[in-house]
Amino acid sequence: MISMGRQKTAAKAYLESLLAKWQDTSSSCPKPAYSAVCYTPKGLAYYSDWGTLRNTANMMFIAALMGKYSDGNRQKHICWTRMQMRYITGNLPNTGKSYLIGYGPNQPQRPHHRQSACNAAYSEPCTSNDGGTCCAGEQGVGAGGCCTSANFFNSHAALIKVTGALVGGPDQGDSYPDLRPDYQRSEVALDYNAGFTGAAAALTQYAAAGQLAACGAGPVTPQPPPAPAASPSPAPRPSPSPVPSTPTPTPSPRPASPSPSPVRVRPSPSPSPPAVSPPQPPAVPPPQPPAVPPPQPPAGTCTKTVLAWQQCGGFSDGCASCGDAAWAGFCCASGLKCVRDNPWYWMCSQDTSAPQPPAPASPPPPGGSCSKPLPLYSACGGKSGCPPDVTAAGRCLDAQWAVSLVSCCCLGTPSGRGLVGVWHRQMPALERCETLLPPHGADLVP
């Protein structure tokens, strides 16, 4: 019991220290993504450039739990969770923008969700066409169009509402382009909604218990006044159907997309009275550092070697010179080629156009010759899924299978593309044939 008590105390202390970093409103954006939590001008706790609301929602769930179990900061954690929820759902006086489809004002119209861009009703027959299908009576893109790649990259609003889905969220300047191909900000996913759903359930319980009354309704960080003189009170909350106003330029304009970016509706923020707080950032932060350095090296020069399945081209946030092409200076590792997946993502994959050397056979496994050749990614050892002969021989162990009747070896892909097969121990219950490629995520610079 004493040990359990100590573990509980240590866990609570860790969560308190973690939440302290997320609730530090003096940390103002911009900051390098993934390095520290910072606060956007309108009050979002921002951490990552890819689906930042997912991370914020997860921390909201943790804060909501600590609102029940914390020793001294319960109300602080509850109110922080509520404030971030109000930002996400567009219920702060200075936002007027919801990132939850089907709820709140000015909702996302173009989630990165293929089926939602297609017609809900269709008639057979359907035929394969441009990475999708084209059914009877369908033509072109948009309403009445085919469910193809061209339709996915078109700028029309979703034809099927993905109600309840949480999109990735804005950038560090509170800008949300609402472009379907922008998977970093417009993507929807189950893990995006996981923490958010838990936080919403907790806030519902706290509201029923009357614990939200002390939280107030203002933004997390006071907005700086436009002049030294005292500023007026905050503007009232915008209607769920906001009145269009002059679009505010985004601090980090996205590169040109296949179709014009839609005009977003955003009410002009009204300043609120200054409060005693650390110095605040300017209303519009300076542009973010480009994701890919704009200066281009001389033709044929490699400044970075890109490994298999990593990005080597396409449009990118904050990079005006990046387009629907391979990035200059980014060279794929030997045997790989920069291949276009879509305008926003080119990646290094196997170069099947180049002649490949024959794949050398893997050495036979311990205990016998190779009597059962295996393709890549098939099981070749471990404690589960053992062939009957292996089980009968008592060799169903954390090792490569090798008995008198069944000896497995990895020979490479059936297509003969030249990838060398090697036995790979993944866990005690599974060994499988893998490829001899550089470790994923390694950063090689020639």
Coordinates of C-alpha atoms in Angstrom, one line a residue:
M1 CA 0.0 0.0 0.0
I2 CA 2.9 2.4 0.8
S3 CA 4.4 1.6 -2.6
M4 CA 1.1 2.3 -4.4
G5 CA 0.7 5.6 -2.5
R6 CA 4.2 6.6 -3.6
Q7 CA 3.5 5.7 -7.2
K8 CA 0.2 7.7 -7.1
T9 CA 2.0 10.7 -5.7
A10 CA 4.8 10.5 -8.3
A11 CA 2.2 10.2 -11.1
K12 CA 0.3 13.2 -10.0
A13 CA 3.5 15.3 -9.6
Y14 CA 4.5 14.4 -13.2
L15 CA 1.1 15.3 -14.6
E16 CA 1.1 18.6 -12.7
S17 CA 4.6 19.5 -14.1
L18 CA 3.4 18.6 -17.6
L19 CA 0.2 20.7 -17.3
A20 CA 2.2 23.6 -16.0
K21 CA 4.1 23.7 -19.3
W22 CA 0.8 23.6 -21.3
Q23 CA -0.8 26.3 -19.1
D24 CA 2.1 28.8 -19.2
T25 CA 0.3 31.6 -21.1
S26 CA 3.5 33.7 -21.0
S27 CA 4.9 31.4 -23.8
S28 CA 3.8 33.3 -26.9
C29 CA 3.8 32.0 -30.5
P30 CA 5.6 31.8 -32.8
K31 CA 8.0 29.1 -31.6
P32 CA 9.5 26.1 -33.5
A33 CA 6.9 23.3 -33.7
Y34 CA 7.3 20.3 -31.4
S35 CA 9.9 22.2 -29.2
A36 CA 7.6 23.9 -26.7
V37 CA 4.0 24.8 -26.1
C38 CA 3.1 28.4 -27.1
Y39 CA -0.1 30.5 -27.1
T40 CA -1.5 31.9 -30.4
P41 CA -2.8 35.5 -30.4
K42 CA -6.3 34.2 -29.8
G43 CA -5.5 31.8 -27.0
L44 CA -4.9 28.3 -28.4
A45 CA -2.2 26.2 -26.6
Y46 CA -0.2 25.2 -29.7
Y47 CA 2.4 22.4 -29.9
S48 CA 2.6 20.7 -33.4
D49 CA 2.2 21.7 -37.0
W50 CA 0.4 18.5 -37.8
G51 CA -3.0 18.2 -36.2
T52 CA -2.2 20.5 -33.3
L53 CA -5.8 20.3 -31.9
R54 CA -5.2 16.5 -31.4
N55 CA -2.4 17.3 -28.9
T56 CA -4.3 20.1 -27.2
A57 CA -7.4 17.9 -26.9
N58 CA -5.4 15.1 -25.3
M59 CA -4.0 17.6 -22.7
M60 CA -7.5 18.9 -22.1
F61 CA -8.6 15.4 -21.2
I62 CA -5.6 15.0 -18.8
A63 CA -6.4 18.5 -17.3
A64 CA -10.0 17.5 -16.9
L65 CA -9.0 14.3 -15.0
M66 CA -6.7 16.4 -12.8
G67 CA -9.6 18.6 -12.1
K68 CA -10.9 15.7 -10.1
Y69 CA -7.7 14.3 -8.6
S70 CA -5.3 17.3 -8.3
D71 CA -4.3 18.2 -4.7
G72 CA -4.3 22.0 -5.2
N73 CA -5.1 23.0 -8.8
R74 CA -8.4 21.4 -9.5
Q75 CA -10.3 24.6 -10.5
K76 CA -7.3 25.9 -12.6
H77 CA -7.3 22.6 -14.6
I78 CA -11.1 22.7 -15.1
C79 CA -11.1 26.3 -16.3
W80 CA -8.1 25.7 -18.7
T81 CA -9.9 22.8 -20.2
R82 CA -13.0 24.9 -20.7
M83 CA -11.1 27.8 -22.2
Q84 CA -9.4 25.5 -24.8
M85 CA -12.8 23.9 -25.5
R86 CA -14.3 27.3 -26.2
Y87 CA -11.5 28.1 -28.6
I88 CA -12.0 24.9 -30.5
T89 CA -15.7 25.2 -30.8
G90 CA -15.7 28.9 -31.7
N91 CA -17.2 30.2 -28.4
L92 CA -14.6 32.8 -27.4
P93 CA -15.6 36.4 -28.1
N94 CA -12.5 36.9 -30.4
T95 CA -12.6 33.8 -32.5
G96 CA -15.9 33.1 -34.2
K97 CA -14.4 29.9 -35.7
S98 CA -15.3 26.3 -34.9
Y99 CA -13.0 23.4 -35.8
L100 CA -15.6 20.8 -35.0
I101 CA -17.7 19.9 -38.1
G102 CA -21.4 20.2 -37.3
Y103 CA -21.1 22.5 -34.3
G104 CA -20.5 26.2 -33.8
P105 CA -19.9 29.1 -36.2
N106 CA -17.9 29.1 -39.4
Q107 CA -17.2 25.4 -39.4
P108 CA -14.6 23.7 -41.7
Q109 CA -16.1 23.1 -45.1
R110 CA -13.4 21.0 -46.8
P111 CA -12.0 18.3 -44.5
H112 CA -9.2 16.0 -45.7
H113 CA -11.7 13.1 -46.1
R114 CA -12.1 11.5 -49.5
Q115 CA -15.6 10.2 -49.3
S116 CA -17.0 13.4 -48.0
A117 CA -16.0 15.1 -51.2
C118 CA -18.2 12.7 -53.2
N119 CA -21.9 12.4 -53.8
A120 CA -23.8 10.5 -51.1
A121 CA -26.1 8.8 -53.6
Y122 CA -24.9 7.1 -56.8
S123 CA -26.1 4.5 -59.2
E124 CA -24.5 1.4 -60.6
P125 CA -22.6 0.6 -62.7
C126 CA -19.4 2.2 -61.4
T127 CA -16.0 2.0 -63.1
S128 CA -12.5 2.6 -61.9
N129 CA -11.3 6.1 -62.8
D130 CA -8.4 8.4 -61.7
G131 CA -7.7 6.7 -58.4
G132 CA -11.4 6.3 -57.6
T133 CA -14.7 5.5 -59.3
C134 CA -17.1 7.1 -61.8
C135 CA -20.7 5.9 -61.5
A136 CA -23.7 6.1 -63.9
G137 CA -24.6 9.7 -64.7
E138 CA -21.6 11.2 -62.9
Q139 CA -19.3 13.6 -64.8
G140 CA -16.6 16.1 -63.8
V141 CA -16.0 17.1 -60.2
G142 CA -18.1 18.5 -57.4
A143 CA -21.9 17.8 -57.0
G144 CA -22.8 15.2 -59.6
G145 CA -19.1 14.6 -60.3
C146 CA -17.1 11.4 -60.2
C147 CA -15.4 10.3 -56.9
T148 CA -11.9 10.6 -58.2
S149 CA -8.6 12.2 -57.3
A150 CA -9.5 15.3 -59.4
N151 CA -12.7 15.6 -57.3
F152 CA -10.7 15.3 -54.1
F153 CA -8.4 18.1 -55.0
N154 CA -11.2 20.3 -56.2
S155 CA -12.2 23.3 -54.0
H156 CA -16.0 22.5 -53.6
A157 CA -17.4 22.1 -50.1
A158 CA -17.9 18.6 -48.8
L159 CA -21.0 16.9 -50.1
I160 CA -21.3 14.7 -47.1
K161 CA -21.0 16.3 -43.7
V162 CA -18.6 14.4 -41.3
T163 CA -20.6 15.5 -38.3
G164 CA -18.6 15.5 -35.1
A165 CA -15.2 15.2 -36.7
L166 CA -12.4 17.5 -35.3
V167 CA -10.0 18.8 -37.9
G168 CA -6.3 19.3 -37.4
G169 CA -6.6 23.0 -36.6
P170 CA -5.0 26.4 -37.3
D171 CA -1.4 27.6 -37.5
Q172 CA 0.4 29.6 -34.9
G173 CA -1.3 32.8 -36.2
D174 CA -4.8 31.4 -35.8
S175 CA -5.1 31.0 -39.6
Y176 CA -7.0 28.1 -41.1
P177 CA -7.0 27.9 -44.9
D178 CA -9.8 25.3 -45.1
L179 CA -8.2 23.4 -48.1
R180 CA -9.0 19.7 -48.6
P181 CA -5.4 18.7 -49.7
D182 CA -4.0 20.4 -46.6
Y183 CA -3.7 17.2 -44.5
Q184 CA -1.8 18.9 -41.7
R185 CA -4.7 21.2 -40.8
S186 CA -7.8 19.8 -42.5
E187 CA -7.3 16.1 -41.8
V188 CA -9.8 14.3 -39.6
A189 CA -9.1 11.1 -37.6
L190 CA -10.3 8.9 -34.7
D191 CA -7.3 9.9 -32.6
Y192 CA -8.1 13.6 -33.1
N193 CA -11.5 13.0 -31.5
A194 CA -10.4 10.7 -28.7
G195 CA -9.1 13.2 -26.1
F196 CA -11.6 15.8 -27.2
T197 CA -14.5 13.5 -26.5
G198 CA -13.2 12.7 -23.0
A199 CA -12.7 16.4 -22.2
A200 CA -16.2 17.2 -23.5
A201 CA -17.7 14.5 -21.2
A202 CA -15.8 15.8 -18.2
L203 CA -16.9 19.4 -18.8
T204 CA -20.5 18.3 -19.1
Q205 CA -20.2 16.7 -15.6
Y206 CA -18.4 19.8 -14.2
A207 CA -21.1 22.0 -15.6
A208 CA -23.9 20.0 -14.0
A209 CA -22.0 20.3 -10.7
G210 CA -21.8 24.1 -11.1
Q211 CA -18.0 24.0 -11.3
L212 CA -17.7 26.1 -14.4
A213 CA -19.3 29.3 -13.0
A214 CA -15.9 30.5 -11.6
C215 CA -14.2 30.2 -15.0
G216 CA -15.4 33.3 -16.7
A217 CA -15.6 33.7 -20.5
G218 CA -12.6 35.8 -21.6
P219 CA -9.7 34.6 -23.7
V220 CA -6.8 32.8 -22.1
T221 CA -4.4 35.6 -22.9
P222 CA -5.6 39.3 -22.9
Q223 CA -5.5 40.8 -26.4
P224 CA -3.1 43.8 -26.6
P225 CA -4.9 47.2 -27.1
P226 CA -4.2 48.9 -30.4
A227 CA -3.2 52.2 -28.7
P228 CA -2.0 53.2 -25.2
A229 CA -5.4 54.6 -24.4
A230 CA -7.9 52.3 -22.6
S231 CA -9.6 50.0 -25.0
P232 CA -13.3 49.2 -25.1
S233 CA -14.9 46.1 -23.7
P234 CA -14.8 42.9 -25.8
A235 CA -17.3 42.6 -28.6
P236 CA -20.3 40.3 -28.0
R237 CA -20.0 36.7 -29.1
P238 CA -20.7 36.4 -32.9
S239 CA -23.9 34.8 -34.1
P240 CA -23.7 31.2 -35.2
S241 CA -24.2 32.5 -38.7
P242 CA -21.5 35.2 -38.8
V243 CA -21.8 38.2 -41.0
P244 CA -19.1 38.2 -43.7
S245 CA -16.3 40.7 -43.2
T246 CA -13.1 41.7 -44.9
P247 CA -10.9 38.6 -44.8
T248 CA -7.8 39.0 -42.6
P249 CA -4.6 38.2 -44.3
T250 CA -2.9 35.1 -42.9
P251 CA 0.6 35.5 -41.4
S252 CA 1.9 32.5 -43.3
P253 CA 0.3 32.4 -46.8
R254 CA 0.1 28.9 -48.2
P255 CA 1.5 28.2 -51.6
A256 CA -0.8 28.3 -54.6
S257 CA -3.1 25.3 -54.8
P258 CA -4.8 23.6 -57.8
S259 CA -7.8 25.8 -57.1
P260 CA -8.3 29.2 -55.5
S261 CA -8.4 29.2 -51.7
P262 CA -11.9 29.9 -50.4
V263 CA -12.6 33.2 -48.6
R264 CA -13.0 32.5 -45.0
V265 CA -15.5 34.3 -42.8
R266 CA -13.9 35.8 -39.8
P267 CA -15.3 38.6 -37.6
S268 CA -12.8 41.3 -36.8
P269 CA -11.5 40.7 -33.3
S270 CA -12.2 43.4 -30.7
P271 CA -9.6 44.2 -28.1
S272 CA -10.3 43.6 -24.5
P273 CA -9.1 45.6 -21.5
P274 CA -5.5 45.0 -20.6
A275 CA -4.9 43.0 -17.5
V276 CA -1.8 42.4 -15.3
S277 CA 0.1 39.9 -17.4
P278 CA 3.4 39.3 -19.1
P279 CA 4.1 41.3 -22.3
Q280 CA 1.9 40.1 -25.1
P281 CA 2.9 39.3 -28.7
P282 CA 1.8 41.5 -31.6
A283 CA -1.7 40.8 -32.9
V284 CA -0.3 39.4 -36.1
P285 CA 2.9 37.4 -35.5
P286 CA 5.7 37.5 -38.1
P287 CA 5.7 34.7 -40.7
Q288 CA 6.8 31.3 -39.6
P289 CA 10.1 29.9 -40.7
P290 CA 9.5 28.0 -43.9
A291 CA 9.2 24.2 -43.6
V292 CA 11.7 23.9 -46.5
P293 CA 14.5 26.5 -47.0
P294 CA 13.6 28.6 -50.0
P295 CA 17.2 29.1 -51.2
Q296 CA 17.8 26.5 -53.8
P297 CA 21.2 24.8 -54.3
P298 CA 22.9 24.6 -57.8
A299 CA 21.3 22.0 -60.1
G300 CA 22.4 18.5 -59.3
T301 CA 23.6 19.4 -55.8
C302 CA 22.3 17.2 -52.9
T303 CA 21.9 19.0 -49.6
K304 CA 19.9 16.3 -47.9
T305 CA 19.5 12.6 -48.5
V306 CA 15.9 11.4 -48.1
L307 CA 15.1 7.9 -47.0
A308 CA 12.3 5.5 -48.1
W309 CA 8.7 6.8 -47.7
Q310 CA 9.8 10.3 -46.5
Q311 CA 8.7 13.5 -48.2
C312 CA 10.9 14.9 -51.1
G313 CA 8.6 17.4 -52.8
G314 CA 5.2 19.1 -53.1
F315 CA 3.5 22.2 -51.7
S316 CA 4.5 23.0 -48.1
D317 CA 3.4 25.5 -45.4
G318 CA 5.5 28.7 -45.4
C319 CA 7.5 27.8 -48.5
A320 CA 6.7 30.1 -51.4
S321 CA 9.1 28.3 -53.8
C322 CA 7.7 24.9 -53.1
G323 CA 5.3 23.6 -55.7
D324 CA 3.9 20.4 -57.2
A325 CA 7.4 19.0 -58.0
A326 CA 10.4 17.4 -56.3
W327 CA 12.4 19.8 -54.0
A328 CA 15.7 21.0 -55.4
G329 CA 18.6 19.7 -53.3
F330 CA 16.6 16.8 -51.8
C331 CA 17.9 13.5 -53.2
C332 CA 16.5 10.1 -52.5
A333 CA 18.7 7.4 -51.1
S334 CA 20.3 4.8 -53.5
G335 CA 17.7 2.7 -55.2
L336 CA 14.9 5.2 -54.5
K337 CA 13.1 7.8 -56.6
C338 CA 11.1 10.9 -55.7
V339 CA 7.5 9.9 -56.8
R340 CA 4.4 12.1 -56.9
D341 CA 1.6 10.9 -54.6
N342 CA -0.4 14.2 -54.8
P343 CA 0.4 17.9 -55.2
W344 CA 1.1 18.2 -51.5
Y345 CA 3.2 15.1 -51.1
W346 CA 6.1 13.6 -53.1
M347 CA 7.9 10.7 -51.4
C348 CA 11.0 8.5 -52.0
S349 CA 9.9 5.0 -53.0
Q350 CA 11.4 2.1 -54.8
D351 CA 12.7 3.0 -58.2
T352 CA 11.2 0.2 -60.3
S353 CA 12.4 1.8 -63.6
A354 CA 16.0 1.2 -62.9
P355 CA 17.4 -2.2 -63.5
Q356 CA 17.6 -4.1 -60.2
P357 CA 20.3 -6.7 -59.3
P358 CA 19.0 -10.1 -58.5
A359 CA 18.1 -10.5 -54.8
P360 CA 20.7 -12.7 -53.1
A361 CA 19.2 -15.5 -51.2
S362 CA 19.2 -15.3 -47.5
P363 CA 21.4 -17.8 -45.7
P364 CA 19.4 -20.9 -44.5
P365 CA 18.1 -20.7 -41.0
P366 CA 19.9 -22.5 -38.2
G367 CA 19.3 -26.2 -38.1
G368 CA 18.9 -27.1 -41.8
S369 CA 18.5 -26.1 -45.4
C370 CA 15.9 -23.8 -46.8
S371 CA 12.9 -26.0 -47.6
K372 CA 10.2 -23.2 -47.4
P373 CA 11.0 -19.9 -49.1
L374 CA 9.1 -17.0 -47.7
P375 CA 8.2 -13.6 -49.2
L376 CA 8.8 -10.4 -47.4
Y377 CA 6.7 -9.5 -44.3
S378 CA 5.6 -13.1 -43.8
A379 CA 6.1 -14.9 -40.4
C380 CA 9.3 -17.0 -40.1
G381 CA 9.6 -17.5 -36.4
G382 CA 8.2 -16.8 -32.9
K383 CA 5.9 -18.4 -30.4
S384 CA 2.6 -17.9 -32.2
G385 CA 1.2 -19.1 -35.6
C386 CA 3.7 -22.0 -35.7
P387 CA 3.4 -24.6 -38.5
P388 CA 2.2 -28.0 -37.2
D389 CA 5.7 -29.6 -37.7
V390 CA 7.3 -26.9 -35.7
T391 CA 4.8 -27.3 -32.9
A392 CA 5.1 -31.1 -32.9
A393 CA 8.9 -30.8 -32.7
G394 CA 8.6 -28.5 -29.7
R395 CA 10.4 -25.7 -31.6
C396 CA 7.6 -23.1 -31.3
L397 CA 10.1 -20.7 -29.6
D398 CA 11.3 -17.1 -29.7
A399 CA 13.6 -18.0 -32.6
Q400 CA 13.6 -18.6 -36.3
W401 CA 11.7 -21.7 -37.3
A402 CA 14.0 -24.6 -38.2
V403 CA 13.2 -28.3 -37.9
S404 CA 13.6 -31.4 -40.0
L405 CA 10.5 -30.8 -42.1
V406 CA 10.1 -27.0 -42.1
S407 CA 13.1 -24.7 -42.5
C408 CA 12.1 -21.1 -43.4
C409 CA 14.3 -18.6 -45.2
C410 CA 13.6 -15.1 -46.6
L411 CA 14.1 -14.7 -50.3
G412 CA 12.9 -11.1 -51.1
T413 CA 9.8 -9.9 -52.8
P414 CA 7.9 -12.3 -55.2
S415 CA 8.1 -9.5 -57.9
G416 CA 11.8 -9.7 -57.9
R417 CA 12.5 -6.1 -57.3
G418 CA 15.8 -6.8 -55.6
L419 CA 15.0 -6.1 -52.0
V420 CA 17.1 -8.3 -49.8
G421 CA 15.2 -10.4 -47.3
V422 CA 16.6 -10.8 -43.8
W423 CA 15.2 -12.6 -40.7
H424 CA 14.1 -9.9 -38.2
R425 CA 13.0 -10.4 -34.6
Q426 CA 10.2 -8.0 -33.9
M427 CA 8.9 -9.5 -30.6
P428 CA 8.9 -12.8 -28.8
A429 CA 5.7 -13.8 -30.5
L430 CA 6.6 -12.8 -34.0
E431 CA 9.6 -12.9 -36.3
R432 CA 9.2 -11.9 -40.0
C433 CA 11.1 -11.3 -43.2
E434 CA 12.2 -7.7 -43.5
T435 CA 14.1 -5.5 -46.0
L436 CA 17.7 -4.3 -45.8
L437 CA 16.9 -0.5 -46.0
P438 CA 18.4 2.2 -43.9
P439 CA 16.6 2.8 -40.5
H440 CA 13.4 4.8 -41.0
G441 CA 13.9 8.3 -39.7
A442 CA 17.7 8.5 -40.0
D443 CA 18.9 11.8 -41.2
L444 CA 21.7 11.3 -43.8
V445 CA 23.5 14.3 -45.2
P446 CA 26.1 13.7 -47.9

